[in-house]
Amino acid sequence: MMNNWEALGTVPYRKFHVYDMAWTTDGGKPFPLENYIICGAPFGGPIAMYLDPKRTEWADRPIVSMGWSDHELLMIISEGGLLRMYDLYFRQIYEMELLTEFHGDTTVTECHFYGNGVACMTSEGTIRVVEGVSRDLVTNPPRVYSLVPKLTNPIPIVVTAMAIIPPLQSRSGFLEVILGTANETALTVHEHGNETITEDQVLQQLPLTSHIIKLSVSPNGRFIACYLKDGIMVVLTHTFGKVVEFDSKSASKPIAMEWCGKDSVVLQWRNTGLVMVGPFGDWLNFQYDAAGVHIVPESDCCRIVTSTSCEILQMVPKATIAALEVGSMEPAALILDAMDAFEAGDPKADEQIRTIAMVRQLQGAVQTCIEAASADFDPAQQQRLLKAASYAKAFCPDADPAEFVDTAKKLRVLNEIRKAEVGLPLTVQQYNLLSPEVLVGRLTSRKKHFLALKVCELLKLKNDKVLIDWACEKVTQMATSTTQNYSDEEINRTIKNQLEPYGRISYLRVAKVAYKINRKRLATLVLDKEQQPEAQIPVLLEMNEEELALQKAINSGDYDLMYLTLITLETRLHPNDQEGLEKFFRIVLAYPEAANLLRIYYRNKVSAQDRSVLHKLLLHGKNYQEAGNAAVSQALQQVDFNSRLTTLREASQLYAQGRDSAFFRTLTEDQVELLETQKQLERRTQPKRDLANLSLHETLQVLIEIGQDDKTGENRWAEAEMQKLAKRFKVTDKTVYHLKIQCLCQRGDWAALSRFAAEKKPPVGFRPFAAAAIKYGAPDGDIERYVEKVTVPEDKFDLFVEMRAYGKAADVALKMKDKDRLQEVARACNDNVLERHIGEMIDRL
């Protein structure tokens, strides 16, 4: 096991074979990987490659760089600033220009990628940043902004190297760009609000022996490797303190400088293999025969890719050292030996276990064996270590088996995904960082649906996304098959039979895929299995199945869904031509509930200027009464007199066409006549009064007021017109009396009120005179005179109480022989003498 270990100072590293790379040319010769630039996605992800930029052009401009996002989207950037993004199958999913705001001759010179973005240096010295790269780029496009570093101090500063620290690892919480400069220092550039902050790290104070020509940041963002012009490599902390210095004794710039985990840096020169430098300046050289060697950095190791193999270079985990190092006397190594002795039949095998248990180190040793097993790539070695842990665990009665079980499950997953047909060589640390849920997503995107389902089953994860992705792929395969013509029903039945056993699943995405490949009926069949109408209906609308969407919206009983469908229908089927309008109304009017909602919606949109949509809908449905109502509603909002009159006449004509609208027609015609009469009366008023906006009662009241203001005899016409108007619209004498009483009291014309009351016996009696006089503050004598004329005792009592004539109220109550009313007066009067008098009255009763 230790034959692939090599010591970097005191720290052992291991380099082990993972895959044979079956890359050959068409002639069967080894693939010339040295002619290619490759880019590997992190977490054991795919590898993209392209020929040397000097020999490759893309979109008429050379490729500058490419990199992977956290979602395994391949980003390729050309010299002209064109950014394109591709999925795992090299299907383009997004494109954007980065240099639209710059001069035509501006180019991209260098790019650095991170989890969800990329930073690009331009020939002008501006840094263009794209961040927020996700799978949903259409509805959630990435943010693009510029960082403008200060590159004069006071003379122009030449940038010689570039690297980035992602926001999650930076001190500022923003993306930080590190620039090496020709004046032997480094600048840190980051965003702050709308400004760009440029900080000079003043590395001349270290000092550096030369200027930086290459930079690389560790995976945790805490260290920065700097390769200098004179061949010295310096490692700095993120606060720019020097950690280690290494002299490569090379006059040429390395073609690659990458971190191997967080503790060592791997340097590569063409045809000289790899040099790994440790944290104390120790180094190792790994020789390779082929020239085409490429390094893919990972969070805890690095992958080494050649034309024939893929290897992993990694620091040996501490648990592995403790358990497997030759001559180790660690408890983990001892229980491994004890397990081997037990399997060999040695009856004293358990003595070592008991000795470890006596010093209370057994549980820690079991833990170490479990960790060593999880860190190993060899299934046989994993089994051996887990077997030792299981054997020793029997001597720990309090040991928790959960970690052992979890590790066993984890290794089952890791061993499956590491197989060549899957090609995900994850270490256990990468697996933990990535999370099982993300791993399942990556298996799904690679169309490893069966394996993804097994992982979900083993780890008890949700499997709905895997099933739906499988269904989408199956629909696409069967619908586009060139060997067999599958009907929509056959495809639908296949999907149903496979997915029904898994319970409730959303079929929306499957339906969208079917629609996208022009299998509309299949999409509808699939969508019928969706149980949530609020999810079904937007997809049906997207598929232009408006009428079916309307049916389902009505069946759901959800008014929001009904309105959504109706408004979408209106937008799509209600063009300016009459044919589209007829089709829209025909669909809607077939469903009474939908038609009613649409009427409500249109009714709320009626304005003084327009009611056309509601009018057309109602006429199409021959609902003349409501059409007339809409016309009246519009008329009431119109300010212009002639427009209002015209609209009311139109309403009258609409009512005339309805069967049961005679009453409404009469009311409308009366309103038209009232308006015309009001307009005629307006011309006679001096000063002119606005009557056309008043009701009938208000008009009568105005005429009464004009008549009361007649001091010269010029307004005698007002009284006559008031009587005439009242007679025409059948206003009763009682109503006219009430209006006149109200008018005189509001004016405070108590003498006129008295004359009016004495003209003849009022048809309304004297209670309205008394009540209005009290309300508007008439003299008490006048009020009492009116109250005394009230013939109903109950009314008289109430009026005396209201005017606070408590003595008279008590006399009325006594005549009524009503003890309750007497007691009411006693409580209200606040007069001791009157209270005693009332008491005597009550006693007499």
PDB file of N, CA and C in Angstrom, residues 222-294:
ATOM      1  N   ARG A 222      -6.622  31.127   1.547  1.00  0.00           N
ATOM      2  CA  ARG A 222      -5.767  31.632   2.620  1.00  0.00           C
ATOM      3  C   ARG A 222      -4.320  31.841   2.189  1.00  0.00           C
ATOM      4  N   PHE A 223      -3.915  31.243   1.062  1.00  0.00           N
ATOM      5  CA  PHE A 223      -2.515  31.368   0.617  1.00  0.00           C
ATOM      6  C   PHE A 223      -2.484  31.715  -0.866  1.00  0.00           C
ATOM      7  N   ILE A 224      -1.414  32.424  -1.250  1.00  0.00           N
ATOM      8  CA  ILE A 224      -1.239  32.852  -2.639  1.00  0.00           C
ATOM      9  C   ILE A 224       0.170  32.468  -3.075  1.00  0.00           C
ATOM     10  N   ALA A 225       0.248  31.648  -4.109  1.00  0.00           N
ATOM     11  CA  ALA A 225       1.541  31.273  -4.673  1.00  0.00           C
ATOM     12  C   ALA A 225       1.913  32.277  -5.756  1.00  0.00           C
ATOM     13  N   CYS A 226       3.141  32.815  -5.656  1.00  0.00           N
ATOM     14  CA  CYS A 226       3.605  33.833  -6.601  1.00  0.00           C
ATOM     15  C   CYS A 226       4.893  33.336  -7.256  1.00  0.00           C
ATOM     16  N   TYR A 227       4.900  33.232  -8.571  1.00  0.00           N
ATOM     17  CA  TYR A 227       6.125  32.844  -9.278  1.00  0.00           C
ATOM     18  C   TYR A 227       6.744  34.110  -9.837  1.00  0.00           C
ATOM     19  N   LEU A 228       8.027  34.311  -9.507  1.00  0.00           N
ATOM     20  CA  LEU A 228       8.709  35.555  -9.869  1.00  0.00           C
ATOM     21  C   LEU A 228       9.516  35.390 -11.150  1.00  0.00           C
ATOM     22  N   LYS A 229       9.861  36.503 -11.738  1.00  0.00           N
ATOM     23  CA  LYS A 229      10.583  36.521 -13.010  1.00  0.00           C
ATOM     24  C   LYS A 229      11.906  35.796 -12.927  1.00  0.00           C
ATOM     25  N   ASP A 230      12.555  35.816 -11.747  1.00  0.00           N
ATOM     26  CA  ASP A 230      13.881  35.203 -11.615  1.00  0.00           C
ATOM     27  C   ASP A 230      13.820  33.734 -11.216  1.00  0.00           C
ATOM     28  N   GLY A 231      12.598  33.094 -11.258  1.00  0.00           N
ATOM     29  CA  GLY A 231      12.497  31.667 -10.983  1.00  0.00           C
ATOM     30  C   GLY A 231      12.215  31.327  -9.533  1.00  0.00           C
ATOM     31  N   ILE A 232      12.020  32.324  -8.697  1.00  0.00           N
ATOM     32  CA  ILE A 232      11.703  32.087  -7.283  1.00  0.00           C
ATOM     33  C   ILE A 232      10.178  31.973  -7.132  1.00  0.00           C
ATOM     34  N   MET A 233       9.731  30.965  -6.390  1.00  0.00           N
ATOM     35  CA  MET A 233       8.315  30.880  -6.043  1.00  0.00           C
ATOM     36  C   MET A 233       8.155  31.265  -4.578  1.00  0.00           C
ATOM     37  N   VAL A 234       7.275  32.204  -4.317  1.00  0.00           N
ATOM     38  CA  VAL A 234       7.018  32.682  -2.959  1.00  0.00           C
ATOM     39  C   VAL A 234       5.550  32.397  -2.633  1.00  0.00           C
ATOM     40  N   VAL A 235       5.312  31.856  -1.447  1.00  0.00           N
ATOM     41  CA  VAL A 235       3.939  31.648  -0.974  1.00  0.00           C
ATOM     42  C   VAL A 235       3.649  32.697   0.095  1.00  0.00           C
ATOM     43  N   LEU A 236       2.552  33.439  -0.129  1.00  0.00           N
ATOM     44  CA  LEU A 236       2.142  34.485   0.798  1.00  0.00           C
ATOM     45  C   LEU A 236       0.811  34.093   1.443  1.00  0.00           C
ATOM     46  N   THR A 237       0.568  34.646   2.617  1.00  0.00           N
ATOM     47  CA  THR A 237      -0.749  34.475   3.227  1.00  0.00           C
ATOM     48  C   THR A 237      -1.735  35.424   2.547  1.00  0.00           C
ATOM     49  N   HIS A 238      -3.008  35.292   2.872  1.00  0.00           N
ATOM     50  CA  HIS A 238      -3.996  36.180   2.264  1.00  0.00           C
ATOM     51  C   HIS A 238      -3.841  37.621   2.761  1.00  0.00           C
ATOM     52  N   THR A 239      -3.058  37.797   3.853  1.00  0.00           N
ATOM     53  CA  THR A 239      -2.734  39.156   4.302  1.00  0.00           C
ATOM     54  C   THR A 239      -1.375  39.607   3.772  1.00  0.00           C
ATOM     55  N   PHE A 240      -0.792  38.800   2.873  1.00  0.00           N
ATOM     56  CA  PHE A 240       0.447  39.111   2.148  1.00  0.00           C
ATOM     57  C   PHE A 240       1.685  39.086   3.049  1.00  0.00           C
ATOM     58  N   GLY A 241       1.681  38.170   4.005  1.00  0.00           N
ATOM     59  CA  GLY A 241       2.904  37.857   4.732  1.00  0.00           C
ATOM     60  C   GLY A 241       3.586  36.652   4.101  1.00  0.00           C
ATOM     61  N   LYS A 242       4.913  36.645   4.077  1.00  0.00           N
ATOM     62  CA  LYS A 242       5.645  35.565   3.404  1.00  0.00           C
ATOM     63  C   LYS A 242       5.624  34.300   4.262  1.00  0.00           C
ATOM     64  N   VAL A 243       5.347  33.147   3.606  1.00  0.00           N
ATOM     65  CA  VAL A 243       5.315  31.854   4.292  1.00  0.00           C
ATOM     66  C   VAL A 243       6.527  31.018   3.908  1.00  0.00           C
ATOM     67  N   VAL A 244       6.767  30.885   2.636  1.00  0.00           N
ATOM     68  CA  VAL A 244       7.875  30.046   2.170  1.00  0.00           C
ATOM     69  C   VAL A 244       8.398  30.604   0.857  1.00  0.00           C
ATOM     70  N   GLU A 245       9.664  30.290   0.585  1.00  0.00           N
ATOM     71  CA  GLU A 245      10.294  30.726  -0.663  1.00  0.00           C
ATOM     72  C   GLU A 245      11.025  29.524  -1.251  1.00  0.00           C
ATOM     73  N   PHE A 246      10.855  29.319  -2.559  1.00  0.00           N
ATOM     74  CA  PHE A 246      11.457  28.158  -3.219  1.00  0.00           C
ATOM     75  C   PHE A 246      12.098  28.607  -4.518  1.00  0.00           C
ATOM     76  N   ASP A 247      13.367  28.218  -4.694  1.00  0.00           N
ATOM     77  CA  ASP A 247      14.095  28.579  -5.910  1.00  0.00           C
ATOM     78  C   ASP A 247      13.999  27.418  -6.891  1.00  0.00           C
ATOM     79  N   SER A 248      13.265  27.635  -8.003  1.00  0.00           N
ATOM     80  CA  SER A 248      13.090  26.573  -8.996  1.00  0.00           C
ATOM     81  C   SER A 248      14.327  26.394  -9.864  1.00  0.00           C
ATOM     82  N   LYS A 249      15.222  27.403  -9.867  1.00  0.00           N
ATOM     83  CA  LYS A 249      16.428  27.401 -10.710  1.00  0.00           C
ATOM     84  C   LYS A 249      16.072  27.235 -12.187  1.00  0.00           C
ATOM     85  N   SER A 250      14.919  27.774 -12.551  1.00  0.00           N
ATOM     86  CA  SER A 250      14.489  27.706 -13.948  1.00  0.00           C
ATOM     87  C   SER A 250      14.363  29.121 -14.481  1.00  0.00           C
ATOM     88  N   ALA A 251      14.851  29.316 -15.677  1.00  0.00           N
ATOM     89  CA  ALA A 251      14.780  30.646 -16.289  1.00  0.00           C
ATOM     90  C   ALA A 251      13.473  30.855 -17.044  1.00  0.00           C
ATOM     91  N   SER A 252      12.692  29.783 -17.184  1.00  0.00           N
ATOM     92  CA  SER A 252      11.451  29.893 -17.962  1.00  0.00           C
ATOM     93  C   SER A 252      10.243  29.873 -17.041  1.00  0.00           C
ATOM     94  N   LYS A 253       9.195  30.484 -17.514  1.00  0.00           N
ATOM     95  CA  LYS A 253       7.933  30.541 -16.762  1.00  0.00           C
ATOM     96  C   LYS A 253       7.244  29.178 -16.817  1.00  0.00           C
ATOM     97  N   PRO A 254       6.741  28.662 -15.697  1.00  0.00           N
ATOM     98  CA  PRO A 254       6.046  27.373 -15.735  1.00  0.00           C
ATOM     99  C   PRO A 254       4.749  27.482 -16.538  1.00  0.00           C
ATOM    100  N   ILE A 255       4.419  26.392 -17.220  1.00  0.00           N
ATOM    101  CA  ILE A 255       3.174  26.431 -17.998  1.00  0.00           C
ATOM    102  C   ILE A 255       1.957  26.244 -17.087  1.00  0.00           C
ATOM    103  N   ALA A 256       2.202  25.738 -15.881  1.00  0.00           N
ATOM    104  CA  ALA A 256       1.098  25.581 -14.923  1.00  0.00           C
ATOM    105  C   ALA A 256       1.639  25.693 -13.510  1.00  0.00           C
ATOM    106  N   MET A 257       0.859  26.318 -12.632  1.00  0.00           N
ATOM    107  CA  MET A 257       1.183  26.374 -11.210  1.00  0.00           C
ATOM    108  C   MET A 257      -0.154  26.257 -10.475  1.00  0.00           C
ATOM    109  N   GLU A 258      -0.390  25.098  -9.892  1.00  0.00           N
ATOM    110  CA  GLU A 258      -1.663  24.804  -9.250  1.00  0.00           C
ATOM    111  C   GLU A 258      -1.434  24.274  -7.841  1.00  0.00           C
ATOM    112  N   TRP A 259      -2.441  24.452  -7.009  1.00  0.00           N
ATOM    113  CA  TRP A 259      -2.371  23.943  -5.639  1.00  0.00           C
ATOM    114  C   TRP A 259      -2.838  22.499  -5.599  1.00  0.00           C
ATOM    115  N   CYS A 260      -2.151  21.722  -4.784  1.00  0.00           N
ATOM    116  CA  CYS A 260      -2.553  20.347  -4.497  1.00  0.00           C
ATOM    117  C   CYS A 260      -3.136  20.365  -3.083  1.00  0.00           C
ATOM    118  N   GLY A 261      -4.470  20.513  -3.001  1.00  0.00           N
ATOM    119  CA  GLY A 261      -5.070  20.740  -1.696  1.00  0.00           C
ATOM    120  C   GLY A 261      -4.729  22.138  -1.228  1.00  0.00           C
ATOM    121  N   LYS A 262      -4.513  22.286   0.071  1.00  0.00           N
ATOM    122  CA  LYS A 262      -4.229  23.617   0.619  1.00  0.00           C
ATOM    123  C   LYS A 262      -2.831  23.745   1.199  1.00  0.00           C
ATOM    124  N   ASP A 263      -1.981  22.694   1.017  1.00  0.00           N
ATOM    125  CA  ASP A 263      -0.675  22.701   1.676  1.00  0.00           C
ATOM    126  C   ASP A 263       0.515  22.610   0.740  1.00  0.00           C
ATOM    127  N   SER A 264       0.284  22.403  -0.535  1.00  0.00           N
ATOM    128  CA  SER A 264       1.419  22.284  -1.444  1.00  0.00           C
ATOM    129  C   SER A 264       1.067  22.819  -2.815  1.00  0.00           C
ATOM    130  N   VAL A 265       2.100  23.206  -3.567  1.00  0.00           N
ATOM    131  CA  VAL A 265       1.932  23.776  -4.904  1.00  0.00           C
ATOM    132  C   VAL A 265       2.647  22.887  -5.900  1.00  0.00           C
ATOM    133  N   VAL A 266       1.982  22.629  -7.028  1.00  0.00           N
ATOM    134  CA  VAL A 266       2.566  21.807  -8.087  1.00  0.00           C
ATOM    135  C   VAL A 266       2.913  22.718  -9.255  1.00  0.00           C
ATOM    136  N   LEU A 267       4.176  22.644  -9.680  1.00  0.00           N
ATOM    137  CA  LEU A 267       4.676  23.444 -10.810  1.00  0.00           C
ATOM    138  C   LEU A 267       4.943  22.507 -11.981  1.00  0.00           C
ATOM    139  N   GLN A 268       4.686  23.017 -13.183  1.00  0.00           N
ATOM    140  CA  GLN A 268       4.909  22.203 -14.372  1.00  0.00           C
ATOM    141  C   GLN A 268       5.621  23.007 -15.443  1.00  0.00           C
ATOM    142  N   TRP A 269       6.690  22.424 -15.969  1.00  0.00           N
ATOM    143  CA  TRP A 269       7.365  22.967 -17.147  1.00  0.00           C
ATOM    144  C   TRP A 269       7.257  21.941 -18.259  1.00  0.00           C
ATOM    145  N   ARG A 270       7.288  22.386 -19.465  1.00  0.00           N
ATOM    146  CA  ARG A 270       7.149  21.464 -20.586  1.00  0.00           C
ATOM    147  C   ARG A 270       8.316  20.473 -20.614  1.00  0.00           C
ATOM    148  N   ASN A 271       7.985  19.191 -20.690  1.00  0.00           N
ATOM    149  CA  ASN A 271       8.948  18.087 -20.819  1.00  0.00           C
ATOM    150  C   ASN A 271       9.824  17.879 -19.594  1.00  0.00           C
ATOM    151  N   THR A 272       9.433  18.427 -18.427  1.00  0.00           N
ATOM    152  CA  THR A 272      10.257  18.206 -17.228  1.00  0.00           C
ATOM    153  C   THR A 272       9.460  17.586 -16.089  1.00  0.00           C
ATOM    154  N   GLY A 273       8.251  17.108 -16.337  1.00  0.00           N
ATOM    155  CA  GLY A 273       7.464  16.509 -15.271  1.00  0.00           C
ATOM    156  C   GLY A 273       6.875  17.560 -14.342  1.00  0.00           C
ATOM    157  N   LEU A 274       6.590  17.127 -13.112  1.00  0.00           N
ATOM    158  CA  LEU A 274       5.959  18.003 -12.129  1.00  0.00           C
ATOM    159  C   LEU A 274       6.858  18.159 -10.915  1.00  0.00           C
ATOM    160  N   VAL A 275       6.847  19.374 -10.359  1.00  0.00           N
ATOM    161  CA  VAL A 275       7.578  19.647  -9.124  1.00  0.00           C
ATOM    162  C   VAL A 275       6.559  20.113  -8.083  1.00  0.00           C
ATOM    163  N   MET A 276       6.522  19.392  -6.947  1.00  0.00           N
ATOM    164  CA  MET A 276       5.601  19.756  -5.875  1.00  0.00           C
ATOM    165  C   MET A 276       6.396  20.357  -4.731  1.00  0.00           C
ATOM    166  N   VAL A 277       5.958  21.543  -4.264  1.00  0.00           N
ATOM    167  CA  VAL A 277       6.657  22.270  -3.206  1.00  0.00           C
ATOM    168  C   VAL A 277       5.773  22.293  -1.970  1.00  0.00           C
ATOM    169  N   GLY A 278       6.342  21.910  -0.818  1.00  0.00           N
ATOM    170  CA  GLY A 278       5.587  21.844   0.425  1.00  0.00           C
ATOM    171  C   GLY A 278       5.649  23.126   1.220  1.00  0.00           C
ATOM    172  N   PRO A 279       4.964  23.154   2.359  1.00  0.00           N
ATOM    173  CA  PRO A 279       4.868  24.391   3.150  1.00  0.00           C
ATOM    174  C   PRO A 279       6.177  24.833   3.801  1.00  0.00           C
ATOM    175  N   PHE A 280       7.199  23.970   3.799  1.00  0.00           N
ATOM    176  CA  PHE A 280       8.482  24.349   4.405  1.00  0.00           C
ATOM    177  C   PHE A 280       9.602  24.398   3.379  1.00  0.00           C
ATOM    178  N   GLY A 281       9.226  24.447   2.094  1.00  0.00           N
ATOM    179  CA  GLY A 281      10.221  24.555   1.041  1.00  0.00           C
ATOM    180  C   GLY A 281      10.723  23.219   0.538  1.00  0.00           C
ATOM    181  N   ASP A 282      10.237  22.105   1.099  1.00  0.00           N
ATOM    182  CA  ASP A 282      10.619  20.787   0.588  1.00  0.00           C
ATOM    183  C   ASP A 282       9.957  20.569  -0.758  1.00  0.00           C
ATOM    184  N   TRP A 283      10.549  19.698  -1.572  1.00  0.00           N
ATOM    185  CA  TRP A 283       9.986  19.496  -2.906  1.00  0.00           C
ATOM    186  C   TRP A 283      10.147  18.050  -3.351  1.00  0.00           C
ATOM    187  N   LEU A 284       9.260  17.684  -4.268  1.00  0.00           N
ATOM    188  CA  LEU A 284       9.285  16.371  -4.897  1.00  0.00           C
ATOM    189  C   LEU A 284       9.176  16.551  -6.399  1.00  0.00           C
ATOM    190  N   ASN A 285       9.830  15.664  -7.142  1.00  0.00           N
ATOM    191  CA  ASN A 285       9.746  15.712  -8.599  1.00  0.00           C
ATOM    192  C   ASN A 285       9.072  14.429  -9.093  1.00  0.00           C
ATOM    193  N   PHE A 286       8.030  14.590  -9.911  1.00  0.00           N
ATOM    194  CA  PHE A 286       7.339  13.445 -10.497  1.00  0.00           C
ATOM    195  C   PHE A 286       7.607  13.461 -11.995  1.00  0.00           C
ATOM    196  N   GLN A 287       8.329  12.428 -12.460  1.00  0.00           N
ATOM    197  CA  GLN A 287       8.713  12.364 -13.867  1.00  0.00           C
ATOM    198  C   GLN A 287       7.613  11.727 -14.709  1.00  0.00           C
ATOM    199  N   TYR A 288       7.383  12.309 -15.883  1.00  0.00           N
ATOM    200  CA  TYR A 288       6.434  11.761 -16.845  1.00  0.00           C
ATOM    201  C   TYR A 288       7.106  11.689 -18.203  1.00  0.00           C
ATOM    202  N   ASP A 289       6.891  10.546 -18.883  1.00  0.00           N
ATOM    203  CA  ASP A 289       7.512  10.370 -20.198  1.00  0.00           C
ATOM    204  C   ASP A 289       6.842  11.253 -21.251  1.00  0.00           C
ATOM    205  N   ALA A 290       5.506  11.295 -21.178  1.00  0.00           N
ATOM    206  CA  ALA A 290       4.788  12.056 -22.201  1.00  0.00           C
ATOM    207  C   ALA A 290       4.872  13.552 -21.918  1.00  0.00           C
ATOM    208  N   ALA A 291       4.818  14.326 -22.986  1.00  0.00           N
ATOM    209  CA  ALA A 291       4.867  15.783 -22.818  1.00  0.00           C
ATOM    210  C   ALA A 291       3.507  16.344 -22.420  1.00  0.00           C
ATOM    211  N   GLY A 292       2.439  15.673 -22.831  1.00  0.00           N
ATOM    212  CA  GLY A 292       1.099  16.181 -22.580  1.00  0.00           C
ATOM    213  C   GLY A 292       0.600  15.841 -21.192  1.00  0.00           C
ATOM    214  N   VAL A 293       1.081  16.562 -20.177  1.00  0.00           N
ATOM    215  CA  VAL A 293       0.648  16.355 -18.795  1.00  0.00           C
ATOM    216  C   VAL A 293      -0.136  17.600 -18.367  1.00  0.00           C
ATOM    217  N   HIS A 294      -1.297  17.367 -17.764  1.00  0.00           N
ATOM    218  CA  HIS A 294      -2.138  18.481 -17.344  1.00  0.00           C
ATOM    219  C   HIS A 294      -2.586  18.288 -15.902  1.00  0.00           C
TER     220      HIS A 294
END
